Each structure stands twice: as structure tokens, then as C-alpha cells.
Amino acid sequence: MSDLQALILGILQGLTEYLPVSSSGHLAIGAALFGVDGEENLAFTILVHVATVLSTLVVLWREVAWLFKGMFRWKMNDETRYILNIIVSMIPVGIVGVFFKDKVEEVFGSGLLIVGIMLLVTASLLTFSYYARPRQKEKISLRDAFIIGIAQACAVMPGLSRSGSTIATGLLLGNKKEKLAQFSFLMVIPPILGEALLDVMKMMEGGVATVAGDISVSALAIGFASAFVAGCFACKWMIDIVKRGKLVYFAIYCAIVGLVTIFLS
């Protein structure tokens, strides 16, 4: 992987992790276009995912600090209820990630055909949530958090957007869009870090050489930095987009990219 490829793929990951267009799908498309080997791409993917987690913590540092302050008051309050919602939302993706992720990849694979199909599913979900008008709720309930978590677990499929699935599901459940984007971005932090840890453990089984692969230190650094910067930009942008209810434009984009990807596969 060259430094230029690392730069492009890092920007791609940083932008698409938050925009409802599937980061895994776009990374698969980018890797296929650049001819990046799957094992080599895995090490790079882990790094840029960690970079986007850090960008979330930077952009939403006030919310994260608010949660930690409330948690250490050792009583039930709005902050601890929010943390409980995040924990409940992690249950479905935790079960799928630990017990079924390898089986899903074995059955469906990660080729461009499945990516294209899942991008069309993402487009359909975003379109439906845009035109649906459920009654608005003041707070995200534990029940809604669990259902949103199921949507996140389904996004283990390459090409099915994690943010698109969680935000669209939350909107269909009637949650206010002003609060939903923030919850969607905070709830994915533990699963992303957990997935990265599982991937690292898997790679370590092959030895240090497998982990290092053929990627240069400069390519890893450029990929990390570009994913972090792009992630900060995309996180802020996406929160504003959700508040203004403009998700339908991403549905159109996903539909076009999905059809092109299916055609090229």
C-alpha cells in the first residue's frame, strides 16, 4: 500500500464512518480498486477505525465528560440512564460479533456483489425513515436502545451502513433527530474498539509478521491521521445533517453506488 493509497483510504474511512453510506463497503470498494490484499487491508482497517473512535471522542468531548461526571456520582440520573442505554444497545452487536461474525462472513463473504446489495438496502432504509413521520419522543428508552442495537448488529454485513441503520431505526421509532445522531455515534465506540481487539487477536495468531504485513510505517501514520481529521469533519457535519433531516440525499447516493458496484462485480 502506497502513502497516497493510505491517504485516500484513510479519508474514505473517516468520512464514511459517520455518513450513512457504509465505511466497510467503501473500504472494500477502495481496496478492490487499489488491489490491496485482504490481510494487509485488515491491519490498516483496524488502525483507521481506532482513529475514527478518537475523532468521536474529540468532537463529542463535552458529552463524554458529562457522562463520566454523572457516572461517578454513584446514583441514578440522566447520565447513568444514558450509559445504561449504551450498554443495552451493545448487547445485540456483542452477541453477533463474538459468536456469529465469522459465520456471516463465511456465508455472505465480503465481495463487491454483497456490498452493492447492502448499499441498496441502506438506501431503502434511509428513504423509508425520511418519509415516515412517527410521533416524537422526548427520550430514548431502554427498549428503543435495544432495537437500535439490533440495527447496529445487522450492520456487520459489508455495505450496510452502521450509522445509517442506527439513525434510521431511531427515527422510525420516533426518537428526536436532535438527540439521535449523538447517541448513534457514542454507542458505536465500544463495539468498534471491541471489533478492533478481536481482529488484533486473530492477527496475532499468525505472528508479528502477519500483523505488520507489507504496510510501511509512513502509510499507517498517514492513514491514521487522515482518518482522524476526516472523522472530525464528518462527525460534526453528520450531526447537523440529521438535525436538518437531509438523509434522503444519502439514500440517492447509496442507491447509485450500490447499482454501479453490482454492475462492476
Coordinates of C-alpha atoms in Angstrom, one line a residue:
M1 CA 0.0 0.0 0.0
S2 CA 1.5 3.3 -1.0
D3 CA 1.3 6.5 1.0
L4 CA -1.2 8.0 -1.5
Q5 CA -3.5 5.0 -1.2
A6 CA -3.3 5.2 2.5
L7 CA -4.2 8.8 2.4
I8 CA -7.3 8.2 0.2
L9 CA -8.5 5.2 2.1
G10 CA -8.0 7.0 5.4
I11 CA -10.1 9.9 4.3
L12 CA -12.6 7.5 2.9
Q13 CA -12.9 5.7 6.3
G14 CA -13.1 8.9 8.3
L15 CA -15.9 10.3 6.1
T16 CA -18.0 7.2 5.7
E17 CA -17.8 6.0 9.3
Y18 CA -20.3 8.8 10.2
L19 CA -22.0 9.5 6.9
P20 CA -24.8 6.9 6.3
V21 CA -23.0 5.3 3.3
S22 CA -21.1 2.3 4.9
S23 CA -17.5 2.7 5.8
S24 CA -16.9 -1.1 5.4
G25 CA -18.4 -1.1 2.0
H26 CA -16.4 1.9 0.8
L27 CA -13.2 0.5 2.2
A28 CA -13.9 -2.8 0.4
I29 CA -14.5 -0.9 -2.9
G30 CA -11.4 1.2 -2.4
A31 CA -9.3 -1.8 -1.6
A32 CA -10.5 -3.6 -4.6
L33 CA -9.8 -0.6 -6.9
F34 CA -6.3 -0.3 -5.5
G35 CA -5.6 -4.0 -5.4
V36 CA -4.9 -4.1 -1.7
D37 CA -4.6 -7.6 -0.3
G38 CA -7.2 -8.6 2.3
E39 CA -4.8 -9.5 5.1
E40 CA -2.8 -6.3 4.5
N41 CA -6.0 -4.3 4.4
L42 CA -7.1 -5.8 7.8
A43 CA -4.2 -4.2 9.7
F44 CA -4.9 -0.9 8.1
T45 CA -8.6 -1.1 8.7
I46 CA -8.1 -1.7 12.4
L47 CA -5.9 1.4 12.7
V48 CA -8.3 3.8 10.8
H49 CA -11.2 2.5 12.8
V50 CA -9.4 3.4 16.0
A51 CA -8.7 6.8 14.5
T52 CA -12.4 7.5 13.9
V53 CA -13.2 6.5 17.5
L54 CA -10.7 9.1 18.7
S55 CA -12.3 11.7 16.4
T56 CA -15.7 10.9 18.0
L57 CA -14.2 11.5 21.5
V58 CA -12.7 14.8 20.3
V59 CA -15.9 16.1 18.7
L60 CA -18.2 14.9 21.5
W61 CA -15.8 15.5 24.4
R62 CA -18.4 17.6 26.3
E63 CA -20.9 14.8 26.1
V64 CA -18.4 12.2 27.1
A65 CA -17.2 14.3 30.1
W66 CA -20.9 14.8 31.1
L67 CA -21.4 11.1 31.1
F68 CA -18.3 10.3 33.2
K69 CA -19.1 13.1 35.7
G70 CA -22.7 11.7 36.1
M71 CA -21.5 8.1 36.4
F72 CA -19.2 8.9 39.3
R73 CA -21.9 10.5 41.3
W74 CA -23.0 6.9 42.1
K75 CA -26.7 7.5 41.7
M76 CA -29.4 7.1 39.1
N77 CA -29.6 10.2 37.0
D78 CA -29.8 11.3 33.3
E79 CA -26.2 10.4 32.7
T80 CA -26.3 6.9 34.2
R81 CA -29.6 6.3 32.3
Y82 CA -27.8 7.3 29.1
I83 CA -24.9 5.0 29.9
L84 CA -27.4 2.1 30.5
N85 CA -28.9 2.8 27.1
I86 CA -25.5 2.5 25.5
I87 CA -24.8 -0.8 27.4
V88 CA -28.2 -2.2 26.3
S89 CA -27.5 -1.2 22.7
M90 CA -24.2 -3.2 22.8
I91 CA -25.9 -6.5 23.7
P92 CA -27.0 -7.5 20.1
V93 CA -23.8 -6.5 18.4
G94 CA -21.7 -8.1 21.1
I95 CA -23.5 -11.4 20.6
V96 CA -23.2 -11.2 16.8
G97 CA -19.6 -10.1 16.9
V98 CA -18.4 -12.8 19.3
F99 CA -20.5 -15.8 18.1
F100 CA -21.7 -15.1 14.5
K101 CA -19.4 -12.6 12.7
D102 CA -17.2 -15.3 11.2
K103 CA -20.2 -17.3 10.1
V104 CA -21.8 -14.3 8.5
E105 CA -18.6 -13.6 6.6
E106 CA -18.4 -17.3 5.6
V107 CA -21.9 -17.4 4.3
F108 CA -22.1 -14.0 2.6
G109 CA -18.5 -13.1 2.0
S110 CA -17.3 -9.6 1.5
G111 CA -17.2 -9.3 -2.3
L112 CA -18.4 -6.3 -4.3
L113 CA -21.8 -8.0 -5.1
I114 CA -22.9 -8.3 -1.4
V115 CA -21.5 -4.7 -0.8
G116 CA -23.7 -3.4 -3.7
I117 CA -26.8 -5.2 -2.5
M118 CA -26.4 -4.0 1.1
L119 CA -25.8 -0.4 -0.1
L120 CA -29.2 -0.7 -1.8
V121 CA -30.7 -1.9 1.5
T122 CA -29.1 1.1 3.2
A123 CA -30.7 3.4 0.6
S124 CA -34.1 1.8 1.1
L125 CA -33.9 2.2 4.9
L126 CA -32.8 5.8 4.7
T127 CA -35.6 6.6 2.3
F128 CA -38.3 4.9 4.5
S129 CA -37.1 6.8 7.6
Y130 CA -37.1 10.1 5.7
Y131 CA -40.8 9.8 4.6
A132 CA -42.1 8.2 7.8
R133 CA -43.4 10.6 10.4
P134 CA -43.8 8.8 13.8
R135 CA -44.8 10.7 16.9
Q136 CA -41.7 12.3 18.5
K137 CA -40.4 11.1 21.9
E138 CA -38.5 13.1 24.4
K139 CA -36.0 10.5 25.4
I140 CA -34.5 7.3 24.0
S141 CA -35.9 4.4 26.1
L142 CA -34.1 1.1 27.0
R143 CA -36.4 -0.7 24.6
D144 CA -35.5 1.7 21.7
A145 CA -31.8 1.4 22.6
F146 CA -32.0 -2.4 22.3
I147 CA -33.8 -2.2 18.9
I148 CA -31.3 0.4 17.7
G149 CA -28.6 -2.1 18.9
I150 CA -30.2 -4.8 16.8
A151 CA -29.9 -2.5 13.8
Q152 CA -26.2 -2.0 14.6
A153 CA -25.7 -5.7 14.8
C154 CA -27.2 -6.2 11.4
A155 CA -24.6 -3.7 10.0
V156 CA -22.0 -6.5 10.4
M157 CA -22.9 -7.1 6.7
P158 CA -20.4 -5.2 4.5
G159 CA -22.2 -2.4 2.7
L160 CA -24.9 -2.0 5.3
S161 CA -24.2 1.4 7.0
R162 CA -23.8 1.3 10.8
S163 CA -24.8 5.0 11.3
G164 CA -27.4 4.8 8.6
S165 CA -29.0 1.7 10.2
T166 CA -29.0 3.1 13.7
I167 CA -30.1 6.6 12.9
A168 CA -32.9 5.4 10.5
T169 CA -34.1 2.9 13.0
G170 CA -34.2 5.5 15.8
L171 CA -36.1 7.9 13.6
L172 CA -38.7 5.2 12.7
L173 CA -39.1 4.5 16.5
G174 CA -40.0 8.2 16.9
N175 CA -36.8 9.5 18.6
K176 CA -35.9 13.1 18.2
K177 CA -33.3 13.6 15.5
E178 CA -31.5 16.2 17.6
K179 CA -30.5 13.6 20.2
L180 CA -30.3 10.6 17.9
A181 CA -27.1 11.3 16.0
Q182 CA -25.1 11.9 19.2
F183 CA -26.4 8.7 20.7
S184 CA -25.7 6.8 17.5
F185 CA -22.0 8.0 17.4
L186 CA -21.4 7.3 21.1
M187 CA -23.0 3.9 21.1
V188 CA -20.6 2.6 18.4
I189 CA -17.4 3.4 20.3
P190 CA -17.3 0.2 22.4
P191 CA -18.3 -2.1 19.5
I192 CA -15.6 -0.6 17.2
L193 CA -12.9 -0.9 19.8
G194 CA -14.1 -4.5 20.7
E195 CA -14.1 -5.5 17.0
A196 CA -10.6 -4.0 16.6
L197 CA -9.4 -6.0 19.6
L198 CA -10.9 -9.2 18.2
D199 CA -9.2 -8.6 14.8
V200 CA -5.9 -7.9 16.5
M201 CA -6.1 -11.2 18.5
K202 CA -7.0 -13.0 15.3
M203 CA -4.0 -11.5 13.5
M204 CA -1.7 -12.2 16.4
E205 CA -2.4 -15.9 16.0
G206 CA -0.4 -15.6 12.7
G207 CA 2.6 -14.0 14.4
V208 CA 4.0 -10.5 14.4
A209 CA 4.9 -10.7 10.7
T210 CA 1.3 -11.2 9.8
V211 CA 0.3 -8.1 11.9
A212 CA 2.9 -5.9 10.3
G213 CA 2.2 -7.1 6.8
D214 CA 3.7 -5.1 3.9
I215 CA 2.5 -1.7 5.0
S216 CA 5.1 0.9 5.7
V217 CA 5.1 2.9 8.9
S218 CA 4.5 6.1 6.9
A219 CA 1.4 4.6 5.2
L220 CA 0.0 3.6 8.6
A221 CA 0.7 7.1 10.0
I222 CA -0.8 8.8 7.0
G223 CA -3.9 6.6 7.1
F224 CA -4.4 7.2 10.8
A225 CA -4.0 10.9 10.6
S226 CA -6.2 11.3 7.5
A227 CA -9.0 9.1 9.0
F228 CA -8.9 11.2 12.3
V229 CA -9.1 14.6 10.5
A230 CA -11.8 13.4 8.1
G231 CA -13.7 11.8 11.0
C232 CA -13.7 15.0 13.0
F233 CA -15.2 16.8 10.0
A234 CA -17.7 14.1 9.1
C235 CA -18.9 13.7 12.7
K236 CA -19.8 17.4 13.1
W237 CA -21.3 17.5 9.6
M238 CA -23.4 14.4 10.1
I239 CA -24.9 15.8 13.4
D240 CA -26.0 18.9 11.5
I241 CA -27.4 16.9 8.6
V242 CA -29.5 14.7 10.9
K243 CA -30.9 17.8 12.7
R244 CA -31.9 19.2 9.3
G245 CA -33.4 15.9 8.2
K246 CA -31.4 15.6 4.9
L247 CA -30.8 11.9 4.9
V248 CA -32.6 11.3 1.7
Y249 CA -29.7 12.6 -0.3
F250 CA -27.5 9.9 1.1
A251 CA -30.2 7.3 0.1
I252 CA -29.8 8.5 -3.5
Y253 CA -26.0 8.3 -3.3
C254 CA -26.1 4.7 -1.8
A255 CA -28.6 3.6 -4.5
I256 CA -26.3 4.9 -7.3
V257 CA -23.1 3.5 -5.8
G258 CA -24.8 0.2 -5.0
L259 CA -26.1 -0.3 -8.6
V260 CA -22.6 0.6 -10.0
T261 CA -20.9 -1.8 -7.6
I262 CA -23.3 -4.6 -8.5
F263 CA -22.7 -3.9 -12.2
L264 CA -18.9 -3.9 -11.8
S265 CA -18.9 -7.1 -9.7

